[in-house]
Coordinates of C-alpha atoms in Angstrom, one line a residue:
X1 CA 113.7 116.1 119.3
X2 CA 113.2 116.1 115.4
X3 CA 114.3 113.2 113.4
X4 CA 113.8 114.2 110.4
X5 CA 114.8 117.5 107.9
X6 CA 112.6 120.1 106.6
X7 CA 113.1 118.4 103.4
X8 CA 112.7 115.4 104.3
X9 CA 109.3 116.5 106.0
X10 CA 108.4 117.4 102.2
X11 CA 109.3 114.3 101.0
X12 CA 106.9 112.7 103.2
X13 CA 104.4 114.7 102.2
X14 CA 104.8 113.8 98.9
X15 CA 104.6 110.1 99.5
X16 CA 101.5 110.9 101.3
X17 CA 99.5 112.6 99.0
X18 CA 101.1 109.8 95.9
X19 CA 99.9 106.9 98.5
X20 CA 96.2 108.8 98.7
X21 CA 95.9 109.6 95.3
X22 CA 96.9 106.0 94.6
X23 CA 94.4 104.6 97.2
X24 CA 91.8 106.7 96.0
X25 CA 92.6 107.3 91.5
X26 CA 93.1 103.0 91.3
X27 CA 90.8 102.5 94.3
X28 CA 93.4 99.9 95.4
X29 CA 94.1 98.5 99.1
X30 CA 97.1 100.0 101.3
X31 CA 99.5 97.1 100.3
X32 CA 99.0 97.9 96.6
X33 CA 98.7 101.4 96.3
X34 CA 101.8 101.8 98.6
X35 CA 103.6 99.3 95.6
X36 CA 101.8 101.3 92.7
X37 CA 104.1 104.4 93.8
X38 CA 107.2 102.0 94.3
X39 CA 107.4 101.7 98.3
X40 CA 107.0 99.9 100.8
X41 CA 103.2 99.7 102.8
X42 CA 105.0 100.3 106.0
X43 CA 106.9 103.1 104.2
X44 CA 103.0 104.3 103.2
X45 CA 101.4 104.1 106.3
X46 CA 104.8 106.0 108.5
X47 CA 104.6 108.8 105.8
X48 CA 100.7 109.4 107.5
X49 CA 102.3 110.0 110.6
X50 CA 100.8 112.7 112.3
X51 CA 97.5 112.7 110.5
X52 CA 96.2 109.3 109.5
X53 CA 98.5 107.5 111.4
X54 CA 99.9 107.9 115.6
X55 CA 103.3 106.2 116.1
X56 CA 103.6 104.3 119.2
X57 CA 107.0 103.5 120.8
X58 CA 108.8 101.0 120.2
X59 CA 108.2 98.4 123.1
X60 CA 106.7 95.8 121.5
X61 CA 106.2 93.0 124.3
X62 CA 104.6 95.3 126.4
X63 CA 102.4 97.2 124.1
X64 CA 101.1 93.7 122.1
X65 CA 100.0 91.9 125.3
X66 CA 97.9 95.3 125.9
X67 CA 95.5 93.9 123.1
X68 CA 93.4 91.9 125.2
X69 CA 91.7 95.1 126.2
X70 CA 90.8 95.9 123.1
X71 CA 87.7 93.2 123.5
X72 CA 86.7 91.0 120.4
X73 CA 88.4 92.6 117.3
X74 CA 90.0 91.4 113.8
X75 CA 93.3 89.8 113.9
X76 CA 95.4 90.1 110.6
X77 CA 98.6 88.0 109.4
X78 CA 99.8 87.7 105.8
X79 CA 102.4 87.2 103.5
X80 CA 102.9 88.1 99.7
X81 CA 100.9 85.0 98.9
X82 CA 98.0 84.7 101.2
X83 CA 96.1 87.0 103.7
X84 CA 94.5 85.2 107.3
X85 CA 91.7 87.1 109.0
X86 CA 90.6 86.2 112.5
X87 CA 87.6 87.3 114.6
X88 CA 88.0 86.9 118.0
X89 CA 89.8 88.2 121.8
X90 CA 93.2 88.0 122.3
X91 CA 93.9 85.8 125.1
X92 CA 96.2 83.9 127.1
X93 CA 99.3 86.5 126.1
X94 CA 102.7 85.3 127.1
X95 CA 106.3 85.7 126.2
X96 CA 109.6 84.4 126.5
X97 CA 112.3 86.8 125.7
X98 CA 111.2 87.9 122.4
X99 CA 109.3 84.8 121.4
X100 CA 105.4 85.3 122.2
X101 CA 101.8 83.4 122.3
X102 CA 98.7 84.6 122.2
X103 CA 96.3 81.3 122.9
X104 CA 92.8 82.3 122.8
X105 CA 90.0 80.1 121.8
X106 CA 90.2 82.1 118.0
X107 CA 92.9 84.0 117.9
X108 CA 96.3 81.6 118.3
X109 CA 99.1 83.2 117.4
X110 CA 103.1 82.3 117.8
X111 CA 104.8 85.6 117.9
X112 CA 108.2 87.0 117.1
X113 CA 108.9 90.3 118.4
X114 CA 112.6 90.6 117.6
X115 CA 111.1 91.1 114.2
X116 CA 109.1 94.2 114.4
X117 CA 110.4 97.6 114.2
X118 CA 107.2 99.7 113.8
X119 CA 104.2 100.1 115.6
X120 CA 101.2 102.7 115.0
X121 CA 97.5 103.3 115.1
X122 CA 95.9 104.3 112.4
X123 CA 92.5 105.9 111.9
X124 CA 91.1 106.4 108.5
X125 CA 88.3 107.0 106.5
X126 CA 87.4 104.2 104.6
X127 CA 83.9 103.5 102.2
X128 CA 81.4 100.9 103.0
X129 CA 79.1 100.7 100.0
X130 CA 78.0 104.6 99.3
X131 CA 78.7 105.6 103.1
X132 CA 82.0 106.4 104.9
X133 CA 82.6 104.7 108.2
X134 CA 85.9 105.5 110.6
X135 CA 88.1 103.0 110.7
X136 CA 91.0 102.1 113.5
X137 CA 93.4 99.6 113.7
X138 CA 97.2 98.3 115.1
X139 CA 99.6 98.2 112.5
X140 CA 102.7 96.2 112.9
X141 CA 105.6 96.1 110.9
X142 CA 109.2 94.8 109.9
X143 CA 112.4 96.7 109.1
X144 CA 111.7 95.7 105.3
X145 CA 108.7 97.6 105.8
X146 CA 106.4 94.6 105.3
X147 CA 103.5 94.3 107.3
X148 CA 104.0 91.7 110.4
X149 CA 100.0 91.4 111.7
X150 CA 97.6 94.1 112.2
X151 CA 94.4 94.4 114.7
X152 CA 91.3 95.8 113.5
X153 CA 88.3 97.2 115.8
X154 CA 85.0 96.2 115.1
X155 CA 82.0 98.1 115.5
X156 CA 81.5 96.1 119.3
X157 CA 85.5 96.4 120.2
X158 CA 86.6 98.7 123.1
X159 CA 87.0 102.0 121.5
X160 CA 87.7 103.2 124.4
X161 CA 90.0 101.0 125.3
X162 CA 91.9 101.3 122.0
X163 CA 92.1 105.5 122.8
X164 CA 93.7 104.9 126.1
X165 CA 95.9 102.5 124.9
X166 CA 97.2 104.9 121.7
X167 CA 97.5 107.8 124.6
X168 CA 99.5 105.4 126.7
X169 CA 101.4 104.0 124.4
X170 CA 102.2 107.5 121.8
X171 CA 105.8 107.9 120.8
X172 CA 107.1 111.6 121.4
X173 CA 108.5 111.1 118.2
X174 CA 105.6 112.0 115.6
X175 CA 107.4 113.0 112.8
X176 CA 106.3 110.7 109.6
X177 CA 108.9 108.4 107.9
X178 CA 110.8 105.0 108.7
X179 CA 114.2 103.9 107.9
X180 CA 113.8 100.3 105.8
X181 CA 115.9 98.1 104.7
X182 CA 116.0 96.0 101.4
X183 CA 114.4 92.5 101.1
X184 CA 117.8 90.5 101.0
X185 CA 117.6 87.8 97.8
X186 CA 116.5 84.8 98.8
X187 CA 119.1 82.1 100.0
X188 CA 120.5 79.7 97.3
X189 CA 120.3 76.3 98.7
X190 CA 123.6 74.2 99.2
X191 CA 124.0 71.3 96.7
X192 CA 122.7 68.4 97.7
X193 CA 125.8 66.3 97.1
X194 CA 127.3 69.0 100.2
X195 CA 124.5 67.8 102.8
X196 CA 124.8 64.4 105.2
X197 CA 121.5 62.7 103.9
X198 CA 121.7 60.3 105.4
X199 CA 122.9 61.3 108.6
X200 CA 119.5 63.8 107.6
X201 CA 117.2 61.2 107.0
X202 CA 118.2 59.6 110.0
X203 CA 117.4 62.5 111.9
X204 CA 113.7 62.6 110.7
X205 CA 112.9 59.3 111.7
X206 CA 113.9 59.8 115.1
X207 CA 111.5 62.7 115.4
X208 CA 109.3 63.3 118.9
X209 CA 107.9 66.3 117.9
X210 CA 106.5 68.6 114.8
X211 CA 108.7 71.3 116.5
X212 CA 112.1 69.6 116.3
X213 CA 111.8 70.0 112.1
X214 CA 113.1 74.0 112.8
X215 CA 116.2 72.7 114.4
X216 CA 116.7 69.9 111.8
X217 CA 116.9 72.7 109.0
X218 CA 119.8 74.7 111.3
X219 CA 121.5 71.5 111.9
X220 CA 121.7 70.2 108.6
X221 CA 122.0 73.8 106.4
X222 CA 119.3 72.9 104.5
X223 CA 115.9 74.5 103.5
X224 CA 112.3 73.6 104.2
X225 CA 111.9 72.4 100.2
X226 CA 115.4 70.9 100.0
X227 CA 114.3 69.6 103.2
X228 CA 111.4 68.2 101.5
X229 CA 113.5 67.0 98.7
X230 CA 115.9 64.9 100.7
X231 CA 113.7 63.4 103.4
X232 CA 113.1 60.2 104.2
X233 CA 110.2 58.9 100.6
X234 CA 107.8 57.4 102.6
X235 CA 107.2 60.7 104.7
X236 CA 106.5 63.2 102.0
X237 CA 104.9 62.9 98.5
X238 CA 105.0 65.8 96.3
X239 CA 101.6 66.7 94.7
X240 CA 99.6 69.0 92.5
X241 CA 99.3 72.1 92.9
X242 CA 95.3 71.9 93.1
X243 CA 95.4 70.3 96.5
X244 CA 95.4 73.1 98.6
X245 CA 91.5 73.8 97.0
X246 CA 91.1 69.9 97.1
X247 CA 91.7 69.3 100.7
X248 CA 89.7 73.0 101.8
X249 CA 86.6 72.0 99.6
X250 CA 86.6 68.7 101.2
X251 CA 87.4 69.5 104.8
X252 CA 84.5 71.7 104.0
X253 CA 82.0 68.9 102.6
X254 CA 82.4 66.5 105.5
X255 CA 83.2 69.1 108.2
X256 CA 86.4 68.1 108.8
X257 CA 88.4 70.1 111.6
X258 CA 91.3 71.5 110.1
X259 CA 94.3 74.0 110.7
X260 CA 95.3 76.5 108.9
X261 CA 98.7 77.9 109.5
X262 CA 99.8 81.7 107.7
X263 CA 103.1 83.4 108.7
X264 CA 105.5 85.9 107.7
X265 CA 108.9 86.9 109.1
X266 CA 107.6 88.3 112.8
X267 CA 104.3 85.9 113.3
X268 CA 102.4 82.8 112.6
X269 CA 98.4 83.0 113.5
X270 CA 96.7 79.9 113.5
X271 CA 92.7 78.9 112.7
X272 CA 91.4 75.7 113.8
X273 CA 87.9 74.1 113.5
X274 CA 85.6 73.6 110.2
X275 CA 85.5 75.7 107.4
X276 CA 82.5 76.0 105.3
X277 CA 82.4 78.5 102.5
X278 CA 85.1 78.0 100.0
X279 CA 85.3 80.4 97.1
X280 CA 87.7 80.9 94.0
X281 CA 87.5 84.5 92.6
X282 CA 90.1 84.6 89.6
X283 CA 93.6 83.6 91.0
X284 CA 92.5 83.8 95.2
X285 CA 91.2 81.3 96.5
X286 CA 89.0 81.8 99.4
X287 CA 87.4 81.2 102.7
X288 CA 84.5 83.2 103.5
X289 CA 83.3 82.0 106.9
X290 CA 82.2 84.1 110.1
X291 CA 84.9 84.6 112.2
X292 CA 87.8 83.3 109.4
X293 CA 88.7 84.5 106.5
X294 CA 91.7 83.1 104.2
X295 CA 92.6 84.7 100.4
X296 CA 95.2 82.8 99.1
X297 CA 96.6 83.1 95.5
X298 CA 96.6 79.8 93.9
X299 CA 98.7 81.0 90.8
X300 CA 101.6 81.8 92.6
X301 CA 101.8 78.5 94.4
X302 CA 104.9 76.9 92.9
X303 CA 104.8 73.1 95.3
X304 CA 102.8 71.5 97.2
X305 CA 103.5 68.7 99.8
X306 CA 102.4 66.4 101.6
X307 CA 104.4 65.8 104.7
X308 CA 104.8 62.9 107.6
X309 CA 106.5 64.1 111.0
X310 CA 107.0 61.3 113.4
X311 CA 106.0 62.2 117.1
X312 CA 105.6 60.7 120.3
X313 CA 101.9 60.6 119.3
X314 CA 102.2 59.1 115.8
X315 CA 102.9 60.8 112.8
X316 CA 101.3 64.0 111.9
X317 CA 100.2 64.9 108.4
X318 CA 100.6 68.4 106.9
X319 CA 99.8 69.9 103.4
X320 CA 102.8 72.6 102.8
X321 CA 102.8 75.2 100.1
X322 CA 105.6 77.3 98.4
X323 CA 105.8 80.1 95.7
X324 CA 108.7 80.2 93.5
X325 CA 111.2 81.4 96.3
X326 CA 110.8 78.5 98.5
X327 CA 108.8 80.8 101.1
X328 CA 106.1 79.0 102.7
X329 CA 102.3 80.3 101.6
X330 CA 100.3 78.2 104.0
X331 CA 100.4 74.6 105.8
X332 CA 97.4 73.1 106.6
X333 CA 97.3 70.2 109.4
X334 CA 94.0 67.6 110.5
X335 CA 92.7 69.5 113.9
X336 CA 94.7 67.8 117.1
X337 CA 95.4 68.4 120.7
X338 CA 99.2 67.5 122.2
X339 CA 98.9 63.8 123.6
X340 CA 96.2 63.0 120.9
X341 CA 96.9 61.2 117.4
X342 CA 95.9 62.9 114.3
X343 CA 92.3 62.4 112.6
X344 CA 92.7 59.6 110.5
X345 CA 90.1 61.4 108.1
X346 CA 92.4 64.1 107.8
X347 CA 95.5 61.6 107.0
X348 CA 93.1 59.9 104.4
X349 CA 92.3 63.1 102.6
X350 CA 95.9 64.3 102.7
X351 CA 97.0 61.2 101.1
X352 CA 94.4 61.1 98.5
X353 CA 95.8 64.3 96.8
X354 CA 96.8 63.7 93.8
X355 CA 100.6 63.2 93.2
X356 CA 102.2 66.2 90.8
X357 CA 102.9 65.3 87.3
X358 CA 106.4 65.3 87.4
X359 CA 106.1 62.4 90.3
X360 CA 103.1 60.7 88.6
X361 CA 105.5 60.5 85.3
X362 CA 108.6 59.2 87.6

């Protein structure tokens, strides 16, 4: 049955032909154009509905951990700060609820499902140097209309595969459009005078495990920079804003194993291993390896950390990032297996950084 008016059919149209014209007049990417003409890319991408784009119903679990079939393909996560590009089979696909993995060799992601609101293929046109190739992907998004992770094919994927899964999987519902809602402002922290530090600091040193910092922020109302802010001094030092190109372009001189963690509202996706070819191009700073990619802009990074979390197996050592909201850009961590302490090269590098002027002056 329709959901959506004649008119509003129109005004779908009309977003669709602004969102090409924009793609094509400013030869910018989805996520910009979409911006250039004031919505949102998931807004961009539903108004192709029914030519560029094929919903898919809404059944996330079950329709996600269908991937693996897709064979080795492109695994995409970003935020408004950095963009993570994986090559690679999805693997080991498991769930809880609406709390999923996927644990393959190269693509490790931690998923959230009870994010997502919008699911569709898409199969475009796009230009590689003076020829035009097809191009089809899974697109994934929130009820904000942000993009939560997308799955390119490569020229080796199972395009088969992908066909059967996009017939299996079609919504009956293929008129263009999605329902959004607004961003909500970002949270204003408590005042610090309101929180139990001590009763918070407490709490850090008694830490087993990296994953018991997510319940420490519920328990104690606070957020991950006040967090930051009120623990314990000897585990975190606040630094400058150059060490997230520091640490990369050394990790990638001595081959250093690292992890590099990106994440939005609905996932988290994961590389570990070396990295090799680091690149600044203006305000994006870059990996450029085979099989990873990260762009991250440097100029919006507002703090950087670096953070102690004890654990059964020692501390572990992290590099955190934040833009100006207190969202997290990236965290970067020394390569390490559960039951294993942490490189101690990595540690060294991490607390080598140096310290940010405002704590070098204190």
């Amino acid at each position: 049955m329709p959901t959506t008016s004649p008119s509003k059919q129109r005004d779908q149209q009309q977003l669709r032909a602004d969102f090409l014209n924009a793609k094509r007049e400013q030869k910018l990417r989805n996520r910009d154009a979409a911006a250039a003409i004031g919505i949102t890319e998931g807004e961009a991408i539903a108004a192709c509905v029914g030519i560029e784009a094929i919903r898919l119903m809404p059944r996330f679990v079950e329709l996600f951990e269908e991937v693996p079939l897709l064979g080795p393909v492109m695994a995409l996560t970003r935020n408004d700060s950095a963009v993570h590009e994986k090559d690679g089979t999805y693997q080991k696909m498991s769930h809880n609820d609406l709390v999923g993995l996927a644990l393959g060799e190269a693509i490790d992601l931690r998923i959230f499902y009870k994010q997502w609101r919008f699911a569709c293929a898409v199969i475009e046109e796009i230009a590689r140097g003076a020829e035009k190739t097809t191009q089809k992907s899974l697109q994934f998004y929130d009820l904000h209309g942000e993009a939560v992770h997308k799955v390119f094919l490569r020229e080796h994927s199972n395009h088969e595969a992908f066909d059967a899964l996009v017939a299996r999987w079609r919504d009956p519902d293929q008129q263009p459009g999605m329902k959004v809602e607004p961003v909500p402002p970002a949270a204003i922290d408590s005042p610090d005078s309101e929180i139990d530090g001590d009763g918070f600091r407490a709490a850090w040193k008694g830490m087993t495990d990296t994953h018991q910092f997510f319940g420490l922020l519920r328990d104690f109302g606070v957020s991950r920079t006040q967090a930051l802010r009120l623990a314990p001094p000897q585990f975190v030092r606040q630094v400058d804003n150059s060490a997230t190109r520091s640490i990369l372009e050394q990790a990638a001189a001595s081959a250093l194993p690292i992890m590099v963690f990106v994440a939005n509202r609905g996932m988290i996706q994961i590389h570990s291993g070396a990295v090799a070819n680091v690149k600044v191009m203006g305000p994006w700073l870059n990996i450029l390896d085979p099989g990873f990619n990260l762009h991250l802009r440097e100029d919006l990074i507002a703090s950087s950390w670096v953070v102690s979390k004890p654990t059964s197996d020692g501390e572990v050592t992290s590099l955190e990032v934040f833009d100006h909201d207190g969202n997290t850009i990236a965290m970067l961590f020394g390569v390490r297996k559960p039951g294993q302490p942490e490189l101690t090269a990595w540690r060294a590098a991490a607390l080598s950084l140096p310290l940010a002027a405002s704590m070098a002056e204190a």
